[in-house]
GROMACS .gro file of C-alpha atoms in nm:
model
  142
    1MET     CA    1   0.000   0.000   0.000
    2THR     CA    2   0.099   0.359  -0.062
    3GLN     CA    3   0.234   0.587   0.210
    4VAL     CA    4   0.036   0.909   0.257
    5ARG     CA    5   0.140   1.212   0.463
    6THR     CA    6  -0.112   1.293   0.735
    7PHE     CA    7  -0.159   1.556   1.003
    8LEU     CA    8  -0.409   1.578   1.288
    9GLY     CA    9  -0.667   1.787   1.105
   10GLN     CA   10  -0.969   1.964   1.252
   11PRO     CA   11  -1.305   1.827   1.368
   12TYR     CA   12  -1.499   2.089   1.170
   13PRO     CA   13  -1.632   2.138   0.914
   14LEU     CA   14  -1.765   1.785   0.870
   15GLY     CA   15  -1.693   1.606   0.543
   16ALA     CA   16  -1.401   1.654   0.306
   17THR     CA   17  -1.298   2.019   0.289
   18TRP     CA   18  -1.032   2.177   0.067
   19MET     CA   19  -0.829   2.408   0.289
   20GLY     CA   20  -0.608   2.561   0.017
   21ASN     CA   21  -0.310   2.347   0.118
   22GLY     CA   22  -0.470   2.002   0.142
   23VAL     CA   23  -0.796   1.834   0.240
   24ASN     CA   24  -0.938   1.797   0.590
   25PHE     CA   25  -1.159   1.490   0.645
   26ALA     CA   26  -1.398   1.482   0.943
   27ILE     CA   27  -1.679   1.240   1.025
   28PHE     CA   28  -1.902   1.213   1.332
   29SER     CA   29  -1.965   0.883   1.511
   30GLU     CA   30  -2.084   0.855   1.868
   31HIS     CA   31  -2.005   0.484   1.908
   32ALA     CA   32  -1.718   0.408   1.666
   33SER     CA   33  -1.408   0.243   1.808
   34GLY     CA   34  -1.203   0.319   1.496
   35VAL     CA   35  -1.228   0.487   1.156
   36GLU     CA   36  -1.019   0.440   0.841
   37LEU     CA   37  -1.015   0.684   0.550
   38CYS     CA   38  -0.988   0.484   0.227
   39LEU     CA   39  -0.852   0.654  -0.085
   40VAL     CA   40  -0.947   0.530  -0.432
   41ASP     CA   41  -0.765   0.609  -0.761
   42SER     CA   42  -1.050   0.573  -1.009
   43MET     CA   43  -1.399   0.434  -1.052
   44ALA     CA   44  -1.258   0.185  -1.305
   45ASP     CA   45  -1.061   0.015  -1.027
   46ALA     CA   46  -1.292   0.116  -0.741
   47LYS     CA   47  -1.060  -0.047  -0.488
   48GLU     CA   48  -0.885   0.159  -0.226
   49TYR     CA   49  -0.511   0.197  -0.272
   50VAL     CA   50  -0.455   0.306   0.087
   51ARG     CA   51  -0.632   0.285   0.422
   52ILE     CA   52  -0.544   0.562   0.663
   53PRO     CA   53  -0.630   0.495   1.027
   54ILE     CA   54  -0.779   0.815   1.169
   55LYS     CA   55  -0.629   0.852   1.515
   56GLU     CA   56  -0.770   1.187   1.620
   57CYS     CA   57  -1.119   1.209   1.767
   58THR     CA   58  -1.254   1.533   1.915
   59ASP     CA   59  -1.606   1.546   2.060
   60GLN     CA   60  -1.698   1.225   1.872
   61VAL     CA   61  -1.567   1.362   1.541
   62TRP     CA   62  -1.287   1.162   1.379
   63HIS     CA   63  -1.054   1.380   1.172
   64VAL     CA   64  -0.735   1.382   0.965
   65PHE     CA   65  -0.566   1.628   0.726
   66LEU     CA   66  -0.398   1.516   0.402
   67PRO     CA   67  -0.166   1.788   0.266
   68ASP     CA   68  -0.121   1.606  -0.066
   69ALA     CA   69  -0.493   1.545  -0.134
   70ARG     CA   70  -0.677   1.767  -0.380
   71PRO     CA   71  -1.041   1.834  -0.470
   72GLY     CA   72  -1.181   1.539  -0.665
   73GLN     CA   73  -1.011   1.273  -0.451
   74LEU     CA   74  -1.224   0.956  -0.439
   75TYR     CA   75  -1.267   0.819  -0.087
   76GLY     CA   76  -1.483   0.629   0.156
   77PHE     CA   77  -1.468   0.524   0.521
   78ARG     CA   78  -1.445   0.192   0.704
   79VAL     CA   79  -1.581   0.227   1.056
   80SER     CA   80  -1.527  -0.022   1.341
   81GLY     CA   81  -1.741  -0.059   1.647
   82PRO     CA   82  -1.990  -0.292   1.813
   83TYR     CA   83  -2.227  -0.509   1.610
   84GLU     CA   84  -2.528  -0.511   1.841
   85PRO     CA   85  -2.841  -0.480   1.626
   86GLU     CA   86  -3.061  -0.509   1.934
   87ARG     CA   87  -2.917  -0.171   2.045
   88GLY     CA   88  -2.923  -0.019   1.696
   89LEU     CA   89  -2.545  -0.056   1.653
   90ARG     CA   90  -2.441  -0.217   1.323
   91PHE     CA   91  -2.075  -0.135   1.272
   92ASN     CA   92  -1.916  -0.337   0.994
   93SER     CA   93  -1.567  -0.238   0.881
   94SER     CA   94  -1.585  -0.475   0.584
   95LYS     CA   95  -1.819  -0.222   0.420
   96LEU     CA   96  -1.681   0.088   0.248
   97LEU     CA   97  -1.915   0.369   0.350
   98LEU     CA   98  -2.006   0.684   0.166
   99ASP     CA   99  -1.936   1.005   0.354
  100PRO     CA  100  -2.272   1.133   0.484
  101TYR     CA  101  -2.132   1.484   0.431
  102ALA     CA  102  -2.004   1.417   0.074
  103LYS     CA  103  -2.055   1.694  -0.176
  104ALA     CA  104  -2.088   1.444  -0.464
  105ILE     CA  105  -2.116   1.072  -0.535
  106VAL     CA  106  -1.934   0.973  -0.854
  107ALA     CA  107  -2.143   0.677  -0.969
  108ALA     CA  108  -2.503   0.569  -0.970
  109VAL     CA  109  -2.598   0.367  -0.665
  110SER     CA  110  -2.695   0.014  -0.772
  111TRP     CA  111  -2.865  -0.159  -0.480
  112ALA     CA  112  -2.736  -0.509  -0.414
  113ASP     CA  113  -2.733  -0.755  -0.124
  114GLU     CA  114  -2.369  -0.679  -0.035
  115MET     CA  115  -2.468  -0.321   0.050
  116PHE     CA  116  -2.647  -0.440   0.363
  117GLY     CA  117  -2.456  -0.493   0.687
  118TYR     CA  118  -2.646  -0.816   0.750
  119VAL     CA  119  -2.697  -1.138   0.553
  120ILE     CA  120  -3.003  -1.114   0.330
  121GLY     CA  121  -3.218  -1.427   0.374
  122SER     CA  122  -3.052  -1.539   0.697
  123GLU     CA  123  -3.262  -1.738   0.945
  124LYS     CA  124  -3.175  -1.471   1.204
  125GLU     CA  125  -3.291  -1.206   0.957
  126ASP     CA  126  -3.103  -0.879   1.014
  127LEU     CA  127  -2.910  -1.002   1.320
  128THR     CA  128  -2.640  -1.187   1.122
  129GLN     CA  129  -2.346  -0.964   1.027
  130ASP     CA  130  -2.240  -0.975   0.661
  131CYS     CA  131  -1.863  -0.945   0.616
  132GLU     CA  132  -1.863  -0.936   0.235
  133THR     CA  133  -1.651  -0.644   0.116
  134MET     CA  134  -1.837  -0.349  -0.029
  135ARG     CA  135  -1.708  -0.062  -0.246
  136GLY     CA  136  -1.855   0.280  -0.326
  137PRO     CA  137  -1.638   0.593  -0.301
  138SER     CA  138  -1.743   0.954  -0.260
  139ARG     CA  139  -1.570   1.238  -0.440
  140ASN     CA  140  -1.434   1.544  -0.263
  141HIS     CA  141  -1.570   1.847  -0.454
  142SER     CA  142  -1.466   2.120  -0.212
   0.00000   0.00000   0.00000
């Protein structure tokens, strides 16, 4: 995997924000135990070329600054945490998540079973975690 320069970044604004000298990424999660920023080269490949563990968390906002990133960078997040559907917690780091604060999504969303965090058709219905890898990057249009 590729090495990427990172700095602590700022918790606000949320989303991917061009700061004039790089891009700040910030995402809120009250219950996450870890967040990875995943960078993607192109929609043709649609596989991340690097996963950057986000180590800074301020007031439940995970954040990192990438001085070499530019507007248009494709990205997504992998978020770790408890899988406790009974409590409404369905963390699944095998799924590449769109940024809820993204300014654009680069491809049409085609619904498929692997998009769900649980196994479709399982005897336990939505209580069985699905660990099939999922892809779907956002684009930073700051």
